[in-house]
Amino acid sequence: MVRVYRPYSNWFYLPTALIYGVLFLVPTFASLYFSLTRWSLFESKFIGFDNFKLFFQEPALVKGFTNTLIYAVVTSGSKVVLGLLLAVLLTSQIVARGYLRSVVFFPVLVSTIGIGLTFTVLMNPERGLINGALSVIGIDGPGWLTDPKWALLSVAAVDVWKGVGLATLIYIAGIVSIPREYVEAARVDGAGSWETFRRIVLPLSRPATVTVIILSLIGGLRSFDLIWAMTRGGPGFTSDVIASVIYKQYQAGFYGLSTAGNVVLFVVVTAVVLPLSWFLNRREVEL
Amino acid sequence: MSTAELVNHRPGRKLALSAVAIVASVVVFLVPFAFIVLTAVKDRQQSALLDFSWPHQFRFVQNFIEVVEARDYMLVIAFINSTILTVASVTGMVVLAAMAGFVLQRRKSRWNPFINFLVLAGLIIPPAVVPTIWVLQQFGLFRTMPGLILIEIAYGLSFCILLFRAFVSTIPRELDEAAIIDGAGPLRLFFGVIFPLLRSVVVTVVVVQSVAVFNDFVNPLYFLPGDKNATVQLTLYNFSSQYSTQYNLLFMNILLITIPPLIMFLFFNRQIVAGMTSGAVKG
């Protein structure tokens, strides 16, 4: 027998597999069981689908579910549109391009809680800078975070403010990888700015669009810290999302219900992201 | 020169557009940061007005000392905790993910699709919080720094493995073969030959993940509660309730914890951009 020498040892997977398996996979599978129980961390009592029934009957929890979808779609959509516009602007021959790129990107790296608290002050209905500026031009700004109609959207706006730099960066990487010949050929054929954008830049930055949509949807659906820093789900529960419901139920000691929230979030993220990425990547091949 | 420059090619319009962009960037992006800095140096009465104004007196040093001393030097302890957490977990991530990414790229087996699936699952699936606490308790790791370090490693591995796998594919296999012929074993091959070649992607991973771990709020909140264990993001949170009327100190705190990411940004802008846009072109 010749002993086969294997330079690429499977042992290299071992530490990763241990940490990832024990701290990520085991809890994920355990959550499927514990979501069906009333649970005190020491003992659990099987109660079937009661937690899930509660989740979809209690108005506060249902609100969290719909808010999660609204929040994810609004932030993701805005990041795609604004990110693309900013990227086109910041790849053009514009003055102070480096400064603009830096200033748009920097909020991505700053503490989410810090930004949340800062904007909570800026959005103060009576004394905040935003309403102060609006009143100068004669607009009576709403109570951004205190009015139930506006609270969720205000947080979403801050999320876009903080996150659009990443979307822009991804689009810039996509746009600069478009071969110049394509644009030159289009110009020779008489295409104007809009035509060039519509026929060349937009379709060829499709991989960037896919990345931005998927990343921002995953981030938006799971989002917790910004909402917690700015409204704690309030006023009432009007800006709660699934992730903040999970934390509230955990704090209240309803571990089974909290875990059910986790399973719901898991299902929502998978049900939204997997078909979408499959669909977006398939169209890409056909083009 | 780049592609989209052709989108606007009239010089007058270009200048106007630049001016609009710069003014807009100042209003939208710089004013909030200026607000943080101005409020951080105001005295208590003026900061409570919450307005965007020039400070009556500059109390940078006093506010700084007050924030640092508050609650028995909690901020100092938090900075130490955050540093330990960031350094340990990022080191762990880099070594483990480089090893896994290397074998995953080099060794083709029928398990590869399954492993790739697990890596992607780690990026997409939101971690189940309470069951994770339950698992940590079984090992006596709940409410401990090592437990939180392992958690950060577990959640960060997927992203790192993807970057390492992509980078390893650019290293020619002939190099491995030469090392093997020279008698290098698997460990020697990896740590002696391959790992040094990964330097540029290691820098990227370190920078991106350090910022992510340093700014992490959710995991310390769940897995390392308690004032003694606070990381910097949590001090901010405690401060905001304690100093609900002391806005100058709150904003001084925000300013202080923004400095480490700012330093990273100034020195490693290129690596951050490389890490965050990987996958953007290939999809």
Coordinates of C-alpha atoms in Angstrom, one line a residue:
Chain A
M1 CA 0.0 0.0 0.0
V2 CA 1.2 3.4 -0.9
R3 CA 0.4 5.9 1.9
V4 CA -1.4 8.8 0.2
Y5 CA 0.1 12.1 1.4
R6 CA -2.5 14.8 2.0
P7 CA -1.1 18.3 2.3
Y8 CA -4.6 19.8 2.7
S9 CA -5.6 18.3 6.0
N10 CA -9.2 18.2 7.2
W11 CA -7.9 18.9 10.7
F12 CA -7.7 22.5 9.5
Y13 CA -11.5 22.7 9.7
L14 CA -11.6 21.4 13.2
P15 CA -11.4 24.6 15.3
T16 CA -13.7 26.4 13.0
A17 CA -16.1 23.6 12.9
L18 CA -16.1 23.3 16.7
I19 CA -16.7 27.0 17.4
Y20 CA -19.2 27.5 14.6
G21 CA -21.0 24.2 15.3
V22 CA -21.3 24.6 19.0
L23 CA -22.0 28.4 19.2
F24 CA -24.0 28.8 15.9
L25 CA -25.5 25.6 14.5
V26 CA -26.5 24.0 17.8
P27 CA -28.4 27.1 19.1
T28 CA -30.0 27.4 15.7
F29 CA -31.3 23.9 15.8
A30 CA -32.1 24.1 19.5
S31 CA -34.2 27.2 18.7
L32 CA -36.5 25.1 16.6
Y33 CA -37.4 23.0 19.7
F34 CA -37.3 25.7 22.4
S35 CA -39.7 27.9 20.3
L36 CA -42.3 25.3 21.0
T37 CA -41.9 25.4 24.8
R38 CA -42.5 27.5 27.8
W39 CA -38.9 27.9 28.9
S40 CA -37.0 29.1 32.0
L41 CA -33.5 28.2 30.8
F42 CA -33.5 25.4 33.4
E43 CA -36.7 23.6 32.4
S44 CA -38.8 23.6 29.4
K45 CA -42.4 22.6 28.9
F46 CA -43.7 21.6 25.5
I47 CA -46.6 23.7 24.5
G48 CA -46.9 23.2 20.7
F49 CA -47.4 26.2 18.6
D50 CA -48.8 28.4 21.3
N51 CA -45.8 30.8 21.1
F52 CA -46.3 31.3 17.4
K53 CA -50.0 31.7 17.8
L54 CA -49.4 34.4 20.3
F55 CA -46.8 36.0 18.0
F56 CA -49.4 36.4 15.3
Q57 CA -52.4 37.3 17.5
E58 CA -50.9 39.9 19.9
P59 CA -51.2 43.2 18.0
A60 CA -47.9 44.5 19.5
L61 CA -46.1 41.4 18.1
V62 CA -47.8 41.5 14.7
K63 CA -46.9 45.2 14.4
G64 CA -43.2 44.1 14.9
F65 CA -43.6 41.7 12.1
T66 CA -45.0 44.1 9.5
N67 CA -42.6 46.9 10.7
T68 CA -39.7 44.6 10.0
L69 CA -40.8 44.1 6.4
I70 CA -41.5 47.8 5.9
Y71 CA -38.2 48.8 7.4
A72 CA -36.2 46.4 5.3
V73 CA -37.9 47.3 2.1
V74 CA -37.7 51.1 2.7
T75 CA -34.0 51.1 3.7
S76 CA -33.0 48.6 1.0
G77 CA -34.8 50.5 -1.7
S78 CA -33.5 53.9 -0.7
K79 CA -29.9 52.5 -0.5
V80 CA -30.1 51.1 -4.0
V81 CA -31.5 54.3 -5.5
L82 CA -29.3 56.8 -3.6
G83 CA -26.3 54.5 -3.7
L84 CA -26.4 54.3 -7.5
L85 CA -27.0 58.1 -7.9
L86 CA -24.1 58.9 -5.5
A87 CA -21.8 56.4 -7.2
V88 CA -22.5 57.9 -10.7
L89 CA -21.8 61.3 -9.3
L90 CA -18.7 60.2 -7.5
T91 CA -17.2 58.4 -10.5
S92 CA -17.7 61.5 -12.7
Q93 CA -15.0 64.1 -13.0
I94 CA -16.3 66.2 -10.1
V95 CA -14.3 68.6 -7.9
A96 CA -13.3 67.2 -4.5
R97 CA -14.2 63.7 -5.4
G98 CA -12.0 62.1 -2.7
Y99 CA -13.4 64.3 0.0
L100 CA -17.0 63.5 -1.1
R101 CA -16.3 59.7 -1.1
S102 CA -14.8 59.8 2.3
V103 CA -17.5 61.9 3.8
V104 CA -20.3 59.7 2.4
F105 CA -18.5 56.5 3.6
F106 CA -17.4 57.5 7.0
P107 CA -20.7 57.1 8.9
V108 CA -20.6 53.4 8.0
L109 CA -17.7 53.0 10.5
V110 CA -19.2 55.0 13.3
S111 CA -20.9 53.5 16.3
T112 CA -24.6 52.8 15.4
I113 CA -25.6 53.7 19.0
G114 CA -23.7 56.9 18.9
I115 CA -25.4 57.9 15.6
G116 CA -28.8 56.9 16.9
L117 CA -28.4 59.0 20.1
T118 CA -27.1 62.0 18.0
F119 CA -30.1 61.9 15.6
T120 CA -32.5 61.4 18.5
V121 CA -31.3 64.9 19.7
L122 CA -31.3 66.3 16.2
M123 CA -34.9 65.0 15.7
N124 CA -36.2 66.5 18.9
P125 CA -39.6 68.0 17.9
E126 CA -39.3 71.4 19.7
R127 CA -35.6 72.0 20.1
G128 CA -34.0 69.7 17.5
L129 CA -31.9 71.1 14.7
I130 CA -33.9 69.4 11.9
N131 CA -37.2 71.0 12.9
G132 CA -35.4 74.3 13.7
A133 CA -34.1 74.3 10.1
L134 CA -37.5 73.4 8.7
S135 CA -39.2 76.2 10.5
V136 CA -36.8 78.7 8.9
I137 CA -38.3 77.8 5.5
G138 CA -41.8 77.8 7.0
I139 CA -42.4 74.1 7.4
D140 CA -43.7 72.8 10.7
G141 CA -41.8 69.6 11.1
P142 CA -43.6 66.6 12.8
G143 CA -42.4 64.9 16.0
W144 CA -40.1 62.6 14.0
L145 CA -39.6 60.0 16.8
T146 CA -42.7 60.8 19.0
D147 CA -45.3 60.7 16.3
P148 CA -46.4 57.0 15.7
K149 CA -46.8 57.7 11.9
W150 CA -43.2 58.9 11.6
A151 CA -41.2 57.0 14.1
L152 CA -40.3 53.9 12.1
L153 CA -39.6 55.9 8.9
S154 CA -37.4 58.4 10.8
V155 CA -35.3 55.6 12.1
A156 CA -35.2 54.1 8.6
A157 CA -34.0 57.5 7.3
V158 CA -31.1 57.5 9.8
D159 CA -30.3 53.9 8.8
V160 CA -30.0 55.1 5.2
W161 CA -27.9 58.0 6.2
K162 CA -25.5 55.7 7.9
G163 CA -25.6 52.9 5.4
V164 CA -25.7 54.6 2.0
G165 CA -21.9 54.9 2.0
L166 CA -21.5 51.2 1.8
A167 CA -24.0 50.9 -1.1
T168 CA -22.2 53.8 -2.8
L169 CA -18.9 52.1 -2.4
I170 CA -20.2 48.8 -3.8
Y171 CA -21.7 50.6 -6.8
I172 CA -18.4 52.6 -7.4
A173 CA -16.5 49.3 -7.5
G174 CA -19.1 48.0 -10.0
I175 CA -19.1 51.1 -12.2
V176 CA -15.3 51.4 -12.4
S177 CA -15.0 47.8 -13.5
I178 CA -17.1 48.5 -16.6
P179 CA -14.7 48.5 -19.6
R180 CA -14.3 52.1 -21.0
E181 CA -14.7 50.8 -24.6
Y182 CA -18.4 50.1 -24.0
V183 CA -19.0 53.7 -23.0
E184 CA -16.9 55.0 -25.8
A185 CA -18.7 52.9 -28.3
A186 CA -22.0 54.1 -27.0
R187 CA -20.8 57.7 -27.3
V188 CA -19.7 57.1 -30.9
D189 CA -23.1 55.8 -31.7
G190 CA -24.5 59.1 -30.4
A191 CA -25.7 58.2 -26.9
G192 CA -26.2 61.1 -24.6
S193 CA -25.7 61.1 -20.8
W194 CA -29.0 59.6 -20.0
E195 CA -28.8 56.9 -22.7
T196 CA -25.3 55.9 -21.6
F197 CA -26.5 55.6 -18.0
R198 CA -29.6 53.7 -19.1
R199 CA -28.1 51.3 -21.6
I200 CA -24.5 50.8 -20.3
V201 CA -24.0 51.8 -16.6
L202 CA -27.3 50.5 -15.2
P203 CA -27.3 47.0 -16.8
L204 CA -23.6 46.5 -16.3
S205 CA -23.7 47.4 -12.6
R206 CA -26.2 44.7 -12.1
P207 CA -23.9 42.5 -9.9
A208 CA -23.4 45.5 -7.6
T209 CA -27.2 46.0 -7.5
V210 CA -27.7 42.4 -6.5
T211 CA -25.1 42.7 -3.7
V212 CA -26.6 46.0 -2.4
I213 CA -30.1 44.6 -2.4
I214 CA -29.2 41.3 -0.6
L215 CA -26.8 42.9 1.9
S216 CA -29.2 45.7 2.8
L217 CA -32.2 43.4 3.1
I218 CA -30.4 41.0 5.4
G219 CA -29.2 44.0 7.5
G220 CA -32.6 45.7 7.4
L221 CA -34.5 42.6 8.5
R222 CA -32.2 41.9 11.4
S223 CA -31.8 45.5 12.4
F224 CA -31.9 46.2 16.1
D225 CA -29.4 48.6 17.6
L226 CA -30.5 51.7 15.7
I227 CA -34.1 51.2 16.6
W228 CA -33.2 50.4 20.2
A229 CA -31.1 53.5 20.5
M230 CA -33.6 55.9 19.0
T231 CA -37.1 54.8 20.0
R232 CA -36.8 51.5 21.9
G233 CA -39.7 50.4 19.7
G234 CA -41.9 53.3 20.8
P235 CA -44.0 55.3 21.0
G236 CA -46.0 52.4 22.4
F237 CA -44.9 49.6 20.1
T238 CA -45.4 51.4 16.9
S239 CA -41.7 51.1 15.8
D240 CA -41.0 47.7 17.1
V241 CA -39.4 45.2 14.8
I242 CA -38.9 41.4 15.3
A243 CA -35.4 41.9 16.7
S244 CA -36.6 44.4 19.3
V245 CA -39.5 42.1 20.2
I246 CA -37.0 39.3 20.7
Y247 CA -35.0 41.5 23.1
K248 CA -38.1 42.7 25.0
Q249 CA -39.5 39.2 25.5
Y250 CA -36.0 38.0 26.6
Q251 CA -35.8 40.8 29.2
A252 CA -39.3 40.0 30.4
G253 CA -38.2 36.4 30.9
F254 CA -40.4 34.9 28.2
Y255 CA -37.6 32.8 26.8
G256 CA -39.8 30.5 24.7
L257 CA -41.6 33.4 23.1
S258 CA -38.3 35.2 22.5
T259 CA -37.0 32.1 20.8
A260 CA -40.1 31.8 18.7
G261 CA -39.5 35.4 17.6
N262 CA -36.0 34.3 16.6
V263 CA -37.4 31.4 14.5
V264 CA -39.9 33.8 12.9
L265 CA -37.0 36.1 12.0
F266 CA -35.0 33.2 10.7
V267 CA -37.9 32.1 8.4
V268 CA -38.6 35.7 7.2
V269 CA -34.9 36.3 6.3
T270 CA -34.6 33.0 4.5
A271 CA -37.9 33.3 2.8
V272 CA -37.1 36.8 1.5
V273 CA -33.4 36.5 0.8
L274 CA -33.0 33.0 -0.7
P275 CA -35.6 33.2 -3.5
L276 CA -34.6 36.8 -4.3
S277 CA -30.9 36.0 -4.6
W278 CA -31.7 32.9 -6.7
F279 CA -34.0 35.1 -8.9
L280 CA -31.5 37.9 -9.3
N281 CA -28.5 35.7 -10.0
R282 CA -30.5 33.7 -12.5
R283 CA -31.5 36.7 -14.6
E284 CA -27.8 37.7 -14.6
V285 CA -26.8 34.5 -16.4
E286 CA -29.5 34.9 -19.0
L287 CA -28.3 38.4 -20.0
Chain B
M1 CA -10.8 59.0 -16.1
S2 CA -13.6 56.7 -15.5
T3 CA -16.7 55.5 -17.3
A4 CA -19.4 57.7 -15.8
E5 CA -17.5 60.9 -16.4
L6 CA -19.2 60.8 -19.8
V7 CA -22.5 61.3 -18.0
N8 CA -21.6 64.9 -17.6
H9 CA -19.3 66.6 -20.0
R10 CA -20.1 70.3 -20.0
P11 CA -17.6 72.1 -17.8
G12 CA -20.0 74.8 -16.5
R13 CA -22.5 72.2 -15.4
K14 CA -19.7 70.2 -13.9
L15 CA -18.7 73.0 -11.6
A16 CA -22.2 73.8 -10.6
L17 CA -22.8 70.1 -9.9
S18 CA -19.6 70.0 -7.7
A19 CA -20.7 73.0 -5.8
V20 CA -24.1 71.6 -5.1
A21 CA -22.6 68.2 -4.1
I22 CA -20.2 69.8 -1.7
V23 CA -22.8 72.0 0.0
A24 CA -25.2 69.1 0.3
S25 CA -22.4 66.9 1.8
V26 CA -21.6 69.5 4.4
V27 CA -25.3 69.9 5.3
V28 CA -26.2 66.3 5.3
F29 CA -23.0 64.6 6.6
L30 CA -20.8 67.1 8.3
V31 CA -23.3 69.1 10.3
P32 CA -24.3 66.0 12.5
F33 CA -20.6 65.4 13.3
A34 CA -20.0 69.1 13.9
F35 CA -23.0 69.0 16.3
I36 CA -21.4 66.1 18.2
V37 CA -18.1 68.0 18.6
L38 CA -19.8 71.4 19.5
T39 CA -22.1 69.8 22.1
A40 CA -19.2 67.8 23.6
V41 CA -17.3 71.0 24.5
K42 CA -20.3 73.0 25.8
D43 CA -21.2 73.5 29.5
R44 CA -24.1 71.6 30.9
Q45 CA -26.7 74.4 30.6
Q46 CA -25.9 75.3 27.0
S47 CA -25.8 71.7 25.9
A48 CA -29.3 71.1 27.3
L49 CA -30.6 73.6 24.8
L50 CA -29.8 71.0 22.1
D51 CA -29.2 73.7 19.6
F52 CA -26.6 74.0 16.9
S53 CA -24.6 77.0 18.2
W54 CA -21.1 78.1 19.1
P55 CA -20.1 77.1 22.7
H56 CA -20.1 80.0 25.2
Q57 CA -17.1 78.4 26.8
F58 CA -14.9 75.5 25.7
R59 CA -14.9 72.9 28.4
F60 CA -13.1 70.2 26.4
V61 CA -10.7 69.2 29.2
Q62 CA -13.3 69.4 32.0
N63 CA -15.9 67.4 30.1
F64 CA -13.3 64.8 29.1
I65 CA -12.2 64.3 32.7
E66 CA -15.8 64.1 33.9
V67 CA -16.7 61.5 31.4
V68 CA -13.6 59.4 32.1
E69 CA -14.1 59.6 35.8
A70 CA -17.9 58.9 35.7
R71 CA -19.1 55.8 37.5
D72 CA -15.7 54.7 38.8
Y73 CA -13.8 55.1 35.6
M74 CA -16.3 52.9 33.8
L75 CA -15.2 54.3 30.4
V76 CA -11.6 53.3 31.0
I77 CA -12.6 49.8 32.0
A78 CA -14.9 49.6 29.0
F79 CA -12.0 50.7 26.7
I80 CA -9.8 47.9 28.1
N81 CA -12.7 45.4 27.8
S82 CA -13.3 46.4 24.2
T83 CA -9.6 46.3 23.3
I84 CA -9.3 42.7 24.7
L85 CA -12.5 41.7 23.0
T86 CA -11.5 43.2 19.6
V87 CA -7.9 41.9 19.6
A88 CA -8.7 38.4 20.8
S89 CA -11.7 37.8 18.6
V90 CA -10.1 39.3 15.4
T91 CA -6.9 37.2 16.0
G92 CA -9.0 34.1 16.4
M93 CA -11.1 34.9 13.3
V94 CA -8.1 35.5 11.1
V95 CA -6.2 32.3 12.0
L96 CA -9.2 30.0 12.0
A97 CA -10.8 31.4 8.9
A98 CA -7.5 31.5 7.0
M99 CA -6.9 27.8 7.7
A100 CA -10.5 26.8 6.8
G101 CA -10.5 29.0 3.7
F102 CA -7.2 27.6 2.5
V103 CA -8.3 23.9 2.8
L104 CA -11.7 24.8 1.4
Q105 CA -10.2 26.3 -1.7
R106 CA -7.4 23.7 -2.3
R107 CA -9.1 20.5 -1.4
K108 CA -11.9 19.5 -3.8
S109 CA -14.2 17.0 -2.1
R110 CA -17.9 16.1 -2.3
W111 CA -18.3 17.9 1.0
N112 CA -17.4 21.3 -0.4
P113 CA -20.9 22.3 -1.5
F114 CA -22.2 21.5 2.0
I115 CA -19.4 23.5 3.6
N116 CA -20.0 26.4 1.3
F117 CA -23.7 26.3 2.2
L118 CA -22.8 26.4 5.9
V119 CA -20.6 29.5 5.3
L120 CA -23.4 31.3 3.5
A121 CA -25.8 30.3 6.2
G122 CA -23.6 32.0 8.7
L123 CA -23.9 35.2 6.8
I124 CA -27.7 35.1 6.4
I125 CA -29.2 33.4 9.4
P126 CA -29.8 35.6 12.4
P127 CA -28.3 33.9 15.5
A128 CA -30.8 32.5 18.0
V129 CA -30.2 34.5 21.1
V130 CA -31.6 32.6 24.1
P131 CA -30.5 29.2 22.9
T132 CA -27.0 30.6 22.5
I133 CA -27.1 31.8 26.1
W134 CA -28.3 28.3 27.1
V135 CA -25.4 26.7 25.3
L136 CA -22.9 29.1 26.9
Q137 CA -24.3 28.3 30.3
Q138 CA -23.6 24.6 29.8
F139 CA -20.0 25.5 29.4
G140 CA -20.0 28.1 32.1
L141 CA -19.1 30.8 29.5
F142 CA -22.2 33.0 29.8
R143 CA -21.3 36.5 31.2
T144 CA -17.6 35.9 30.6
M145 CA -15.2 37.6 28.3
P146 CA -14.0 34.3 26.7
G147 CA -17.6 33.4 26.0
L148 CA -18.2 36.7 24.2
I149 CA -14.9 36.4 22.3
L150 CA -15.9 32.9 21.0
I151 CA -19.3 34.3 20.0
E152 CA -17.7 37.1 18.0
I153 CA -15.4 34.6 16.3
A154 CA -18.3 32.3 15.5
Y155 CA -20.4 35.1 14.0
G156 CA -17.5 36.6 12.1
L157 CA -16.0 33.5 10.6
S158 CA -18.2 33.2 7.5
F159 CA -17.3 36.6 6.2
C160 CA -13.6 36.0 6.8
I161 CA -13.6 32.5 5.2
L162 CA -15.2 34.0 2.0
L163 CA -12.4 36.6 1.7
F164 CA -9.6 34.1 2.4
R165 CA -11.0 31.5 0.1
A166 CA -11.2 34.0 -2.8
F167 CA -7.6 35.2 -2.1
V168 CA -6.1 31.7 -1.8
S169 CA -7.4 30.9 -5.3
T170 CA -5.0 33.6 -6.6
I171 CA -1.9 31.8 -5.1
P172 CA -0.5 29.3 -7.6
R173 CA -0.6 25.7 -6.6
E174 CA 2.9 25.2 -7.9
L175 CA 4.1 26.9 -4.7
D176 CA 2.4 24.3 -2.5
E177 CA 3.8 21.6 -4.6
A178 CA 7.4 23.0 -4.3
A179 CA 7.0 23.2 -0.6
I180 CA 5.6 19.6 -0.4
I181 CA 8.5 18.3 -2.4
D182 CA 10.9 20.0 -0.1
G183 CA 9.3 18.0 2.7
A184 CA 6.9 20.5 4.3
G185 CA 4.0 19.0 6.3
P186 CA 0.5 20.5 6.3
L187 CA 1.2 22.9 9.2
R188 CA 4.6 24.0 7.8
L189 CA 3.0 24.4 4.3
F190 CA 0.3 26.6 5.7
F191 CA 2.0 28.7 8.3
G192 CA 5.4 28.8 6.6
V193 CA 4.5 29.3 3.0
I194 CA 0.8 30.3 2.5
F195 CA 0.0 32.4 5.5
P196 CA 2.7 35.0 4.9
L197 CA 1.4 35.4 1.3
L198 CA -2.0 36.3 2.7
R199 CA -0.8 39.5 4.2
S200 CA -2.8 41.9 2.2
V201 CA -6.1 40.1 2.8
V202 CA -5.2 39.6 6.5
V203 CA -4.9 43.4 6.8
T204 CA -8.3 43.8 5.2
V205 CA -10.0 41.3 7.4
V206 CA -8.3 42.7 10.6
V207 CA -9.4 46.3 9.8
V208 CA -13.0 45.5 8.7
Q209 CA -13.6 43.1 11.6
S210 CA -12.0 45.3 14.2
V211 CA -14.3 48.1 13.4
A212 CA -17.3 45.7 13.4
V213 CA -16.4 44.1 16.8
F214 CA -15.5 47.4 18.4
N215 CA -18.8 48.9 17.3
D216 CA -20.8 45.8 18.2
F217 CA -23.6 46.6 20.6
V218 CA -26.0 43.6 20.4
N219 CA -23.7 40.7 21.3
P220 CA -22.2 42.4 24.5
L221 CA -25.7 43.4 25.4
Y222 CA -27.0 39.8 25.4
F223 CA -23.9 37.8 26.3
L224 CA -21.9 40.0 28.6
P225 CA -24.3 42.0 30.7
G226 CA -23.3 43.9 33.8
D227 CA -21.6 47.3 34.5
K228 CA -18.2 45.7 35.3
N229 CA -18.1 44.0 31.9
A230 CA -19.3 46.9 29.8
T231 CA -17.8 47.4 26.4
V232 CA -17.6 51.0 25.0
Q233 CA -20.9 50.8 23.1
L234 CA -22.7 49.8 26.3
T235 CA -21.2 52.7 28.3
L236 CA -22.7 55.0 25.8
Y237 CA -26.0 53.4 26.5
N238 CA -25.6 53.6 30.3
F239 CA -24.5 57.2 30.0
S240 CA -27.5 58.1 27.9
S241 CA -29.9 57.1 30.7
Q242 CA -27.7 58.4 33.5
Y243 CA -27.0 61.7 31.8
S244 CA -30.3 62.2 30.2
T245 CA -29.9 65.9 31.1
Q246 CA -26.1 66.0 30.7
Y247 CA -25.9 66.1 27.0
N248 CA -22.4 67.6 27.0
L249 CA -21.0 64.4 28.6
L250 CA -23.0 62.1 26.5
F251 CA -21.6 63.7 23.3
M252 CA -18.1 63.8 24.7
N253 CA -18.5 60.0 25.2
I254 CA -19.8 59.6 21.6
L255 CA -16.8 61.7 20.4
L256 CA -14.3 59.5 22.3
I257 CA -15.6 56.2 21.0
T258 CA -15.7 57.5 17.4
I259 CA -11.9 58.1 17.5
P260 CA -10.7 54.5 17.1
P261 CA -12.8 53.9 13.9
L262 CA -11.7 57.3 12.7
I263 CA -8.0 56.3 13.1
M264 CA -8.7 53.1 11.3
F265 CA -10.4 55.0 8.5
L266 CA -7.5 57.5 8.1
F267 CA -4.8 54.8 7.9
F268 CA -6.6 51.9 6.3
N269 CA -9.1 53.5 4.0
R270 CA -8.0 51.4 1.0
Q271 CA -8.2 48.0 2.9
I272 CA -11.6 48.8 4.3
V273 CA -12.9 49.6 0.8
A274 CA -11.3 46.4 -0.6
G275 CA -12.9 44.3 2.1
M276 CA -16.3 45.8 1.9
T277 CA -16.7 45.8 -1.8
S278 CA -15.3 42.3 -2.3
G279 CA -18.1 40.4 -4.1
A280 CA -19.5 43.5 -5.6
V281 CA -18.0 42.9 -9.0
K282 CA -18.3 39.1 -9.2
G283 CA -21.6 39.1 -7.4

